[in-house]
Short mmCIF file of C-alpha atoms and ligand atoms in Angstrom, two decimals:
data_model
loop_
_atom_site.label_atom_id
_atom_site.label_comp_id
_atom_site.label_asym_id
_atom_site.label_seq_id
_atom_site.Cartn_x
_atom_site.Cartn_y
_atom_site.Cartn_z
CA UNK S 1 -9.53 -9.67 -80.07
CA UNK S 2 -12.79 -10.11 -82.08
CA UNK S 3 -15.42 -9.03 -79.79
CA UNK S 4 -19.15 -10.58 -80.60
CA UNK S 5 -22.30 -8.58 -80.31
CA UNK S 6 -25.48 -10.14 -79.56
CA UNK S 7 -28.81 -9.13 -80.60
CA UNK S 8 -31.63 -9.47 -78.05
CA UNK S 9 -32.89 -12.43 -79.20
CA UNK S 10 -29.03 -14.22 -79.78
CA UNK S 11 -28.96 -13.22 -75.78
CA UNK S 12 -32.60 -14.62 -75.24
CA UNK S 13 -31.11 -18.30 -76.45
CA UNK S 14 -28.21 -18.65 -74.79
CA UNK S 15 -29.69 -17.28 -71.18
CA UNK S 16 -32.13 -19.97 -72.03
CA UNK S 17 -29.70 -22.92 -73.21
CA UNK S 18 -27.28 -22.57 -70.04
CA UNK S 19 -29.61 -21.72 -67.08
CA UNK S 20 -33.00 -23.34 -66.05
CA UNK S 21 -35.55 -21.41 -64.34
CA UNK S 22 -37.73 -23.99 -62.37
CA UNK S 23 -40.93 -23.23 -60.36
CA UNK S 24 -41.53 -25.11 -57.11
CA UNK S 25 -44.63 -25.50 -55.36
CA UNK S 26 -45.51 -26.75 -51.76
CA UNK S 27 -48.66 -27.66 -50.63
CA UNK S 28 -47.98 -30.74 -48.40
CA UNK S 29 -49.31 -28.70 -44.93
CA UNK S 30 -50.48 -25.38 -44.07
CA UNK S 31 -47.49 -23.36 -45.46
CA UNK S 32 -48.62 -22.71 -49.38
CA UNK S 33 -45.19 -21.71 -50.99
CA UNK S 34 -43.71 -20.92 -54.54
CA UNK S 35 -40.26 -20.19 -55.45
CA UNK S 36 -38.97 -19.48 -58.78
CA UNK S 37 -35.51 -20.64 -58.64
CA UNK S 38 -32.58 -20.00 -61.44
CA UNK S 39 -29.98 -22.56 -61.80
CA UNK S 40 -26.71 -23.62 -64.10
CA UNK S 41 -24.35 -26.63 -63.91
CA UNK S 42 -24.79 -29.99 -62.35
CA UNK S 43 -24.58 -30.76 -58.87
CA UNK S 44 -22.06 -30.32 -56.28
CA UNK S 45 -21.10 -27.63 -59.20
CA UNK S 46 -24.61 -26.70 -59.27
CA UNK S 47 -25.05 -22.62 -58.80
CA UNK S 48 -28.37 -21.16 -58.03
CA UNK S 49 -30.06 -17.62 -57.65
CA UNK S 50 -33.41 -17.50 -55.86
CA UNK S 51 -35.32 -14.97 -58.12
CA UNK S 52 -38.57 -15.05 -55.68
CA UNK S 53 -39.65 -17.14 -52.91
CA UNK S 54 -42.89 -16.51 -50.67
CA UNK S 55 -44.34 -18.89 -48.02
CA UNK S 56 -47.24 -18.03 -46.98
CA UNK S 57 -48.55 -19.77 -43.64
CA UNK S 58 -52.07 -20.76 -42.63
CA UNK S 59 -51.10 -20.61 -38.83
CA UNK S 60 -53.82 -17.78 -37.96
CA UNK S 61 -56.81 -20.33 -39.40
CA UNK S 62 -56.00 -23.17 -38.29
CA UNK S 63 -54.53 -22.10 -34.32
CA UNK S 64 -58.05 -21.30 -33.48
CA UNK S 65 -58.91 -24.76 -33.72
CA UNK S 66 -55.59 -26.34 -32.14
CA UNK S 67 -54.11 -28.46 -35.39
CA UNK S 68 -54.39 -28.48 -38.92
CA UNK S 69 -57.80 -29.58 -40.93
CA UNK S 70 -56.90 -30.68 -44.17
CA UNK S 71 -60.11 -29.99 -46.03
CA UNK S 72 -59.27 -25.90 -44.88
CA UNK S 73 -55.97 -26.21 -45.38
CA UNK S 74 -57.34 -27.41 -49.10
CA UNK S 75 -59.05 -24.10 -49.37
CA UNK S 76 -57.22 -22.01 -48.48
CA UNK S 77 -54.17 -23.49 -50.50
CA UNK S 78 -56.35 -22.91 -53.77
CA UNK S 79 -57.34 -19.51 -52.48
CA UNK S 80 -53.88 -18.58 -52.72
CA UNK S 81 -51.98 -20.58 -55.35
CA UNK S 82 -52.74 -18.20 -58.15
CA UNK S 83 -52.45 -14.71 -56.69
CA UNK S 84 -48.73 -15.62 -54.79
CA UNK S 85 -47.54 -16.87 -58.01
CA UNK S 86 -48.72 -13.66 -59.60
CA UNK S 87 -46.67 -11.72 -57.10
CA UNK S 88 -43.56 -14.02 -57.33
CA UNK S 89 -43.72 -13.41 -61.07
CA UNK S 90 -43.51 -10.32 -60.49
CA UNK S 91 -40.88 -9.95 -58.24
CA UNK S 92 -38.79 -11.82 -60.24
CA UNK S 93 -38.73 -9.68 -63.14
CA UNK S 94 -38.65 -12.69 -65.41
CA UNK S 95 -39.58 -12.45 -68.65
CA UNK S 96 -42.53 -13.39 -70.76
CA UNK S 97 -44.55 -13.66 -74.08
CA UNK S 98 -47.80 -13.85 -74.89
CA UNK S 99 -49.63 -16.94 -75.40
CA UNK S 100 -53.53 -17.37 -76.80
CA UNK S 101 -54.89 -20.49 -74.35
CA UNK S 102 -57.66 -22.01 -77.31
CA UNK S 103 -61.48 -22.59 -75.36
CA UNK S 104 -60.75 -26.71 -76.01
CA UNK S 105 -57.44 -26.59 -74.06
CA UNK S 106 -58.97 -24.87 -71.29
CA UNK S 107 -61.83 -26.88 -71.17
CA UNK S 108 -59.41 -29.79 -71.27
CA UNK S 109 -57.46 -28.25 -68.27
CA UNK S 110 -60.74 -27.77 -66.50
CA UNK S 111 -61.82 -31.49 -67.31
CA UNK S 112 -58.59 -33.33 -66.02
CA UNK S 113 -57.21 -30.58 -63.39
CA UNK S 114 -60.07 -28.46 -62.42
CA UNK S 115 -62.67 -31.38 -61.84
CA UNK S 116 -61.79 -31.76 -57.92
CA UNK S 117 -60.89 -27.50 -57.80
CA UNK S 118 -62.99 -25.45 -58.94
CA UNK S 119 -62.17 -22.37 -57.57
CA UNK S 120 -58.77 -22.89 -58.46
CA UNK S 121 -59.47 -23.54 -61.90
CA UNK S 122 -61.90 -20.11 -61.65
CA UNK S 123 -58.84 -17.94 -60.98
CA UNK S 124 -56.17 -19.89 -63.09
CA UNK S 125 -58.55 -18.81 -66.09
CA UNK S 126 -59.65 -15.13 -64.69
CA UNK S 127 -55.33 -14.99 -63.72
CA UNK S 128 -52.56 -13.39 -66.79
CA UNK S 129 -50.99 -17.28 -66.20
CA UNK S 130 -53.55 -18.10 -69.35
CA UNK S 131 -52.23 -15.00 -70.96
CA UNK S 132 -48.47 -14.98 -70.59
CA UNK S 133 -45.96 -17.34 -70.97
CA UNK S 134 -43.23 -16.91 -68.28
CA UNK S 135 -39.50 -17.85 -69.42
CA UNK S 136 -39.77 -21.00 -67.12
CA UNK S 137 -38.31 -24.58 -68.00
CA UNK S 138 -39.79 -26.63 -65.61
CA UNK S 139 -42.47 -27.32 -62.65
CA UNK S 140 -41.16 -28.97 -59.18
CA UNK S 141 -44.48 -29.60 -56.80
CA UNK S 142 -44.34 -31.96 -53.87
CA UNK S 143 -46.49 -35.46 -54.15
CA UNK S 144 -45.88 -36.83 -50.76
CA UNK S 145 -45.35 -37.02 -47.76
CA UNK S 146 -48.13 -34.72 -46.38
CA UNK S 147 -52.23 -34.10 -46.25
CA UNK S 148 -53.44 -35.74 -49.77
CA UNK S 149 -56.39 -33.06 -49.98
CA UNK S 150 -53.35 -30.23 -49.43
CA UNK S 151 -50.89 -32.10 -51.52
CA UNK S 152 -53.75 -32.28 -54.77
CA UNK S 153 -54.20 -28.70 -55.04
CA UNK S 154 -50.60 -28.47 -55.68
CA UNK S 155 -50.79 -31.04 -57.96
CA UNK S 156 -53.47 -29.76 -59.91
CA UNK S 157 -52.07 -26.43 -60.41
CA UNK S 158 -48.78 -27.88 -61.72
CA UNK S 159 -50.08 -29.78 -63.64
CA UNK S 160 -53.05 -27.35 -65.39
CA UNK S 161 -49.59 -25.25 -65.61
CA UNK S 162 -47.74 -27.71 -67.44
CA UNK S 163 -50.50 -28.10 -70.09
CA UNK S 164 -51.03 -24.31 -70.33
CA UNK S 165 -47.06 -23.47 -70.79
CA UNK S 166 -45.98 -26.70 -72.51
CA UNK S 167 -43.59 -27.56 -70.00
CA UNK S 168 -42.65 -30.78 -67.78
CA UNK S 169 -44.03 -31.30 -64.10
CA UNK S 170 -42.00 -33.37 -61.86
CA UNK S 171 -43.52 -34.96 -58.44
CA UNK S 172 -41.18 -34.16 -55.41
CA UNK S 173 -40.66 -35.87 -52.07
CA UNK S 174 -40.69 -33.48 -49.55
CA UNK S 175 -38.30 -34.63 -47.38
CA UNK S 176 -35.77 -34.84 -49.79
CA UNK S 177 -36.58 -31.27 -50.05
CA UNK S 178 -35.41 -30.63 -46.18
CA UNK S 179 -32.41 -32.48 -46.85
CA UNK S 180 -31.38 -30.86 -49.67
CA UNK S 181 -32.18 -27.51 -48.40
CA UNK S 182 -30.13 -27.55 -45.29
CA UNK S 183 -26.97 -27.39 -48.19
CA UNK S 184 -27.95 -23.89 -48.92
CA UNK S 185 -25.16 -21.72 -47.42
CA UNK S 186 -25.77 -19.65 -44.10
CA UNK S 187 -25.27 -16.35 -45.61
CA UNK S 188 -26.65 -15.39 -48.73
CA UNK S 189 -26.37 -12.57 -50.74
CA UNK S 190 -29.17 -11.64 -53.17
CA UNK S 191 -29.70 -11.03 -56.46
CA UNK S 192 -25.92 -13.29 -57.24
CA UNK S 193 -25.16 -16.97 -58.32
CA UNK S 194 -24.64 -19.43 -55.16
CA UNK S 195 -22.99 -22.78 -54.64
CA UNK S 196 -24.51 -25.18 -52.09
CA UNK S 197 -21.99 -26.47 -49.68
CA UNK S 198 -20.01 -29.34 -50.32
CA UNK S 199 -21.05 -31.84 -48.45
CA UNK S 200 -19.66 -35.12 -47.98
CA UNK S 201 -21.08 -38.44 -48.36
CA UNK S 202 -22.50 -41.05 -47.00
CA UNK S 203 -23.91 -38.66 -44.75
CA UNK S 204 -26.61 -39.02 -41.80
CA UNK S 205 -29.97 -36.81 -42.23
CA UNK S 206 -31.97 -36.24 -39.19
CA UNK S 207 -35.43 -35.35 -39.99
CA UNK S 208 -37.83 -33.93 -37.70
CA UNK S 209 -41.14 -32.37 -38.50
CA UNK S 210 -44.65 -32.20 -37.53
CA UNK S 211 -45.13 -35.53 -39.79
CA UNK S 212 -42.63 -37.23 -39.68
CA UNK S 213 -39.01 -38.19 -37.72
CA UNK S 214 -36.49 -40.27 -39.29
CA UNK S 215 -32.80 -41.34 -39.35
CA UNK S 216 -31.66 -41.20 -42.36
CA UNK S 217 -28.50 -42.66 -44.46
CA UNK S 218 -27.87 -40.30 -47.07
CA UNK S 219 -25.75 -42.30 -49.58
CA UNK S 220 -25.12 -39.21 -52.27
CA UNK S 221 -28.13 -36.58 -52.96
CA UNK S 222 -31.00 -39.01 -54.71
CA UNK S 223 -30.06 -42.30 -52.79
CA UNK S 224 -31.69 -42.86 -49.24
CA UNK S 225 -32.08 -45.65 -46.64
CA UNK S 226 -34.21 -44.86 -43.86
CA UNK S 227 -32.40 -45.94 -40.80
CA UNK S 228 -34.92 -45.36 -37.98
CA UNK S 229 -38.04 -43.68 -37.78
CA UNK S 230 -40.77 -42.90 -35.10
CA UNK S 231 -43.03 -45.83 -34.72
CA UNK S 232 -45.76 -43.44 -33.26
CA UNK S 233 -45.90 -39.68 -32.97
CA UNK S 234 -43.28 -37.39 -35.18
CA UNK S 235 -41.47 -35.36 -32.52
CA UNK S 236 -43.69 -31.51 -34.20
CA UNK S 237 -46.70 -33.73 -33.36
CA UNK S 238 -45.20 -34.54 -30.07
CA UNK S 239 -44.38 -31.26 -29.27
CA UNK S 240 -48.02 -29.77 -30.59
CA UNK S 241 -50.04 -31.98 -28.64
CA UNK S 242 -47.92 -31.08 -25.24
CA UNK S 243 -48.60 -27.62 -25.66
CA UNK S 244 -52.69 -28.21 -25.85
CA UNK S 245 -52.62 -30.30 -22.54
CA UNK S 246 -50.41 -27.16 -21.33
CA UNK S 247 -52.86 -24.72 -22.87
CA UNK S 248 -50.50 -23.59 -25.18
CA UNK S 249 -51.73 -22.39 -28.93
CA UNK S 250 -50.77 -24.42 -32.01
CA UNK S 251 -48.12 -24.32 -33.45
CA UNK S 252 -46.84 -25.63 -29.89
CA UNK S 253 -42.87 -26.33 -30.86
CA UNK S 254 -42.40 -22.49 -30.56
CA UNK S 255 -44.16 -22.23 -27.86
CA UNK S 256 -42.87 -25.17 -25.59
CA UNK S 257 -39.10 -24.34 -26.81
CA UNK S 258 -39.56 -20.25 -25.72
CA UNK S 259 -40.92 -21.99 -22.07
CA UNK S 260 -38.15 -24.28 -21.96
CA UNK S 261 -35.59 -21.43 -22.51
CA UNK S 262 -37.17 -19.61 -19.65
CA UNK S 263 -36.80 -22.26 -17.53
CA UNK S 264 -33.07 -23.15 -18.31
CA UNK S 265 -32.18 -19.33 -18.05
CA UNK S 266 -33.69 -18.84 -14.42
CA UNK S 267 -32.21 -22.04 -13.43
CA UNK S 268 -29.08 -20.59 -13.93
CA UNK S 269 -29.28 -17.07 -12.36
CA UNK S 270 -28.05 -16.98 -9.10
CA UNK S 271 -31.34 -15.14 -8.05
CA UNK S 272 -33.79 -17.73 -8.81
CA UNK S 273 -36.60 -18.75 -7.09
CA UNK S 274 -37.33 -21.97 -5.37
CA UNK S 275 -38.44 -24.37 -8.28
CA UNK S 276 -40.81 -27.28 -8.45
CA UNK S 277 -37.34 -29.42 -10.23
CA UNK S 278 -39.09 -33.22 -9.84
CA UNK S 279 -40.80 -33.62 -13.23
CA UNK S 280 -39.09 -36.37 -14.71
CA UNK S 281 -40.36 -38.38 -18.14
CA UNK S 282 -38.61 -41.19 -19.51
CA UNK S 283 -36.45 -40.91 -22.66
CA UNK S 284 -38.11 -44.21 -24.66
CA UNK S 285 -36.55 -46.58 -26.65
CA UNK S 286 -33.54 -44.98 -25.49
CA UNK S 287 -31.77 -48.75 -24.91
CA UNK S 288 -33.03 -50.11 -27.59
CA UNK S 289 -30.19 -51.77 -29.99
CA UNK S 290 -32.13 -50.17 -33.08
CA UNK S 291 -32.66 -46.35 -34.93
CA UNK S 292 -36.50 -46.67 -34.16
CA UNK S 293 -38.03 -44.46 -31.94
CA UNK S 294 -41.17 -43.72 -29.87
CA UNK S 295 -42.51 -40.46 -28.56
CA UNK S 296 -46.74 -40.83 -27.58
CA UNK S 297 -45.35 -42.08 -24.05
CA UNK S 298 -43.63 -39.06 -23.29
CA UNK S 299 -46.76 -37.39 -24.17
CA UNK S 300 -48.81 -40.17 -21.74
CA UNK S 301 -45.93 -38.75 -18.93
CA UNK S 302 -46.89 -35.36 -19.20
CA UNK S 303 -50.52 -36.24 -18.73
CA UNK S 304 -49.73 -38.32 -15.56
CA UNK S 305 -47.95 -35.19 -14.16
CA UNK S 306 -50.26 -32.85 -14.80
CA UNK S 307 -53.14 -34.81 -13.10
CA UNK S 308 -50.91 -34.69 -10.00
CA UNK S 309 -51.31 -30.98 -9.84
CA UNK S 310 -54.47 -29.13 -9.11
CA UNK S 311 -53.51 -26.14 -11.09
CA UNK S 312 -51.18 -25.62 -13.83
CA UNK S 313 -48.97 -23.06 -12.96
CA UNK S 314 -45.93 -20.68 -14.72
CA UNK S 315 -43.47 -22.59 -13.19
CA UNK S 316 -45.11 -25.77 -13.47
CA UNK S 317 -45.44 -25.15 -17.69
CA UNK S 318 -42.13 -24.23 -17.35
CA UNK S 319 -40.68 -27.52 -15.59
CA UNK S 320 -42.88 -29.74 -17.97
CA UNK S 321 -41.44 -27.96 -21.25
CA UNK S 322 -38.21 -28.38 -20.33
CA UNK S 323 -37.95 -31.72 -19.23
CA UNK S 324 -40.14 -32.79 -21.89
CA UNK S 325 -37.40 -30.64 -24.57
CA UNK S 326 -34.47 -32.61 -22.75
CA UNK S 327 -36.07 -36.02 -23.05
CA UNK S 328 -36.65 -35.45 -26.87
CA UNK S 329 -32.97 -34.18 -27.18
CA UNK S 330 -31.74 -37.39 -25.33
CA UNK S 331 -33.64 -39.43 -27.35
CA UNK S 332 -32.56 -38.11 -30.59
CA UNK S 333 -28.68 -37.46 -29.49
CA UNK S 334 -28.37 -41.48 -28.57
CA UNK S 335 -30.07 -42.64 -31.58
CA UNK S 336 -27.53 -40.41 -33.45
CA UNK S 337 -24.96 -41.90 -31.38
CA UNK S 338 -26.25 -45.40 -32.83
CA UNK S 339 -26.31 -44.31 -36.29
CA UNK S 340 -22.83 -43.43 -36.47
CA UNK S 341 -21.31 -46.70 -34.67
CA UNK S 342 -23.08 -48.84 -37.36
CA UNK S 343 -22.57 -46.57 -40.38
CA UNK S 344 -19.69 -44.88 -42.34
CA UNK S 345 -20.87 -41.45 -42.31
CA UNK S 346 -19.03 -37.82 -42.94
CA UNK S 347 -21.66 -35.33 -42.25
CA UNK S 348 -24.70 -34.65 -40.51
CA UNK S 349 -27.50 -33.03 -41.79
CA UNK S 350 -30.98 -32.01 -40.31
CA UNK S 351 -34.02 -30.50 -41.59
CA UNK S 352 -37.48 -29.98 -40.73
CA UNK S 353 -39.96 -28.02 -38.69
CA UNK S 354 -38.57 -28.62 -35.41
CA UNK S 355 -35.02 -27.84 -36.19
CA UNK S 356 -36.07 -24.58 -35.46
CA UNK S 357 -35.72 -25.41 -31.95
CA UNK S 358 -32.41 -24.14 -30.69
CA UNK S 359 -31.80 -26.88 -27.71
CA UNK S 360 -32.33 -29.55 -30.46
CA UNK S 361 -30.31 -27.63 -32.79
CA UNK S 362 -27.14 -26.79 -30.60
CA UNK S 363 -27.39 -30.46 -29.24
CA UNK S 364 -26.83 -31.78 -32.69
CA UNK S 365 -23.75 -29.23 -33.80
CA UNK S 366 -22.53 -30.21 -30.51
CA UNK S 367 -23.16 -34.38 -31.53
CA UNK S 368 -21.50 -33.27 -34.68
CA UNK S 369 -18.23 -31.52 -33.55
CA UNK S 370 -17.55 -34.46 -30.57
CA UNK S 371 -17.90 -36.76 -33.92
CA UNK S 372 -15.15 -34.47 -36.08
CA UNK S 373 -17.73 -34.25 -38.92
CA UNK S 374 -19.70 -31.31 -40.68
CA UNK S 375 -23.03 -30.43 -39.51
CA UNK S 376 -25.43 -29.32 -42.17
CA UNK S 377 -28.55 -27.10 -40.68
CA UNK S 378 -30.98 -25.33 -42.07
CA UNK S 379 -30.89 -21.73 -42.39
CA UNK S 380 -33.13 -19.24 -40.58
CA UNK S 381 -36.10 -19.14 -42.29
CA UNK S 382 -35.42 -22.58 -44.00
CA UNK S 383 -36.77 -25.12 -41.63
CA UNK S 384 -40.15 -25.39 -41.92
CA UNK S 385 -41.88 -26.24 -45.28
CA UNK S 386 -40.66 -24.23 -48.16
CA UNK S 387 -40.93 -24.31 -51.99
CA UNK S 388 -37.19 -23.43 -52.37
CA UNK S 389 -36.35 -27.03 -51.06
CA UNK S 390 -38.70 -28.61 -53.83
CA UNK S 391 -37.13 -26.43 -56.98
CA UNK S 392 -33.90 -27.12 -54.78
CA UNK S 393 -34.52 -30.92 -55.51
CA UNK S 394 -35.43 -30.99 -58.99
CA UNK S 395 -32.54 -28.56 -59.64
CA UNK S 396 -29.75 -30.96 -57.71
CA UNK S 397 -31.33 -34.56 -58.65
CA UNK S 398 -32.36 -33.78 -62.07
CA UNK S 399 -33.97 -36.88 -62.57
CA UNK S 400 -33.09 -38.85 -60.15
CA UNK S 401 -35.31 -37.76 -57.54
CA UNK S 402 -37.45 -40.03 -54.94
CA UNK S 403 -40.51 -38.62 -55.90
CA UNK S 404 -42.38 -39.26 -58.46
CA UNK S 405 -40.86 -39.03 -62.38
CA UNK S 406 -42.17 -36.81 -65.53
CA UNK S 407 -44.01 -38.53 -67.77
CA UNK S 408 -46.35 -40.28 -65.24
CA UNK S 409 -49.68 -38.91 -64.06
CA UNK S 410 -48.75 -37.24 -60.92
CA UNK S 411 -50.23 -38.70 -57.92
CA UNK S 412 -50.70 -37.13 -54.33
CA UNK S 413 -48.69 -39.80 -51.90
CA UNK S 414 -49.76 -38.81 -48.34
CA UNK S 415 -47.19 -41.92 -47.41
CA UNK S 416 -44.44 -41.39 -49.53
CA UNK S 417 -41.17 -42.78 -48.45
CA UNK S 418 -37.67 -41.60 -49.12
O1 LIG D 501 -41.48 -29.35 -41.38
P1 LIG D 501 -42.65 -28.58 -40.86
O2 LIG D 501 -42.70 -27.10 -41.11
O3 LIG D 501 -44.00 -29.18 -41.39
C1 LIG D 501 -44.18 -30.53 -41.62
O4 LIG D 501 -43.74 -31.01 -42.70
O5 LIG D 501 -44.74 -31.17 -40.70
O6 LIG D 501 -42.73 -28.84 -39.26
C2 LIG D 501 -43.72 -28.29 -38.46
C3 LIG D 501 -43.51 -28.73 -37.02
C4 LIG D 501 -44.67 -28.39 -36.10
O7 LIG D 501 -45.04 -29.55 -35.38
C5 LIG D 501 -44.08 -27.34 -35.17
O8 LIG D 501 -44.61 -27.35 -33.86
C6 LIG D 501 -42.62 -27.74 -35.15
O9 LIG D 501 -42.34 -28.10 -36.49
N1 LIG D 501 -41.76 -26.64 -34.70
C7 LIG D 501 -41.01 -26.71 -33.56
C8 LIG D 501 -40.40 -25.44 -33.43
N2 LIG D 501 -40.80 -24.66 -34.48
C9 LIG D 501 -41.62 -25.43 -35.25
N3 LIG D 501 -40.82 -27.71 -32.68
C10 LIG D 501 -40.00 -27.46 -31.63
N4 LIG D 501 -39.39 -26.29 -31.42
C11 LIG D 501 -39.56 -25.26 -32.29
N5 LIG D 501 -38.94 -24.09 -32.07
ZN1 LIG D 502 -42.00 -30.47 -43.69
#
């Protein structure tokens, strides 16, 4: 058996030819997040290795002020681009090779990309990224849905990026990100090639973040009709602005669902205390024949029960998460219910923010095993915004993504739709 021997360089070009390395970036909120993500094949053969992935939140800034501001969650989004890229580099142990960045293509950078950042631009040209070259194919940054003044700074490094390396950018929808990411498998092992799980299709996605909650038809990975969607409030809005009338810090999903838990625990010990048990808020658009749905009245409920109370006490937080939790479930479970009588579906899959909420959660596996289908969650970890779901995207639609495509000036879409 003839055995071949590869130099270096012979190994260099066919590491290159076979796998893609693709960088994500996510900028859409207050989570700034880059993931440098290794990938052969096509999808559902598609295998992946996540060679470095940081989030990094902005929860500490903005809870002192009760919600997100945009313009800081600009800031501090371009305060932090260049540095966690650095370290994901790093961690990665990806290769490189030096590169000399002429004074005109800076200054062109800085012209087109740096105009609206300049801070940003300051440390992209004090950073080694104008140095070194990393062995990466391809850029993946979300364009929309989100805060535009977030969303550019992503944007603008990708694309300064792009010019600097040579490389395509491609604009992402984020929410196809949190649909694609809840087929990463539960366990992972690091460091080793990964399939996604199979998943079949037409499948039902059901959304729910602090922007946005929809119903969604998946047809096969790239092709989406929206179903149903919140006509008012997203359900992480929903949840954020019932904690503040509580008193409860931002993010308030967390908070309300840890309440809630208390709540349902005590009820069921056999030692528990006498318990205020009236609060009851209406689960809207609950009879209504279509997938739309409405959730600023529930919040309009709370305020009417609080006003009959002098003081707001433990148990009376308590009472108000948790029937406030239960009318969200509802809501969701029978538009879910709708979804599947008027659709051919095989799965169910969920994603965002406020799937980290356990009641939610384990009301949906529990939808999904009464319906004999798969149910597709995200993984620990993997629920709120991420850059593995954008370089997740790119990696499994190739070209066919929502987003935005290559070749087009990249635009931030605060609107975007699947
Ligand atoms: O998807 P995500 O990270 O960001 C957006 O794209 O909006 O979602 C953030 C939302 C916030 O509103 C937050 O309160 C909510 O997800 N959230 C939760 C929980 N954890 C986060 N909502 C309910 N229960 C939770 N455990
Ligand atoms: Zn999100």
């Amino acid at each position: 058996m003839e055995v071949q021997v590869l130099s270096p360089a012979q190994k260099g070009r066919i590491y290159l030819r076979k796998n893609m390395i693709t960088l994500g970036i996510e900028t859409s909120c207050d989570e700034t997040s880059i993931c440098l993500l290794e990938t052969r094949g096509e999808y559902p053969a598609l295998e992946y290795r996540v060679l470095s992935h940081i989030i990094h939140s902005q929860i500490d800034i903005h809870s002192k002020y009760g919600g997100v501001f945009p313009m800081m969650a600009k800031r501090e989004h371009a305060k932090r681009l260049v540095p966690l890229l650095e370290q994901a580099l790093s961690e990665s142990g990806l290769g490189s090779r030096s590169i000399e960045t002429s004074k005109e293509t800076l200054e062109t950078v800085r012209k087109i990309y740096g105009e609206h950042d300049e801070n940003l631009f300051q440390m992209i040209e004090n950073s080694s990224l104008i140095k070194e070259k990393p062995v990466i194919d391809r850029i993946a940054v979300t364009v929309g849905p989100g805060l535009e003044p977030a969303l550019w700074v992503g944007i603008n490094f990708a694309n300064a990026l792009g010019t600097l390396w040579n490389i395509p950018v491609s604009g992402m929808n984020h929410m196809e990100g949190h649909i694609v990411v809840s087929l990463v498998p539960k366990t992972q092992s690091k460091n080793t090639f990964e399939k996604l799980t199979n998943c079949p299709f037409p499948a039902i996605a059901i959304l729910l973040s602090g922007g946005h909650t929809e119903i969604v038809l998946v047809k096969e990975i790239g092709h989406y009709q929206i179903l149903g969607a919140t006509r008012d409030d997203a359900v992480g809005e929903a949840f954020d602005k019932v904690a503040r009338m509580l008193g409860l810090p931002y993010p308030g999903g967390p908070e309300i669902s840890k309440l809630a838990e208390e709540k349902r625990m005590s009820a069921s010990s056999p030692h528990s205390a006498a318990k205020i048990d009236t609060v009851r808020f209406p689960r809207p658009m609950i009879d209504s024949p279509n997938l739309d749905m409405s959730f600023s009245g529930l919040k309009t409920a709370v305020l009417y029960e609080l006003k009959k109370h002098s003081k707001i006490t433990d148990d009376l937080q308590n009472e108000i998460a948790c029937e406030f939790e239960d009318a969200v479930t509802e809501t969701i479970i029978a538009k879910l219910q709708k979804a599947f009588e008027k659709n051919e579906a095989f799965a169910l899959i969920a994603g965002g923010g406020v799937m980290a909420n356990r009641h939610i959660l384990s009301a949906c596996a529990t939808f999904a095993k009464n319906h004999k289908v798969p149910f597709f969650p995200p993984s620990t970890g993997l629920s709120g915004d991420n850059a593995l779901m954008i370089a997740l995207a790119k990696a499994i639609t190739n070209e066919k993504t929502s987003g935005q495509m290559a070749g087009d000036p990249l635009r931030a879409s605060g609107n975007l739709t699947l």
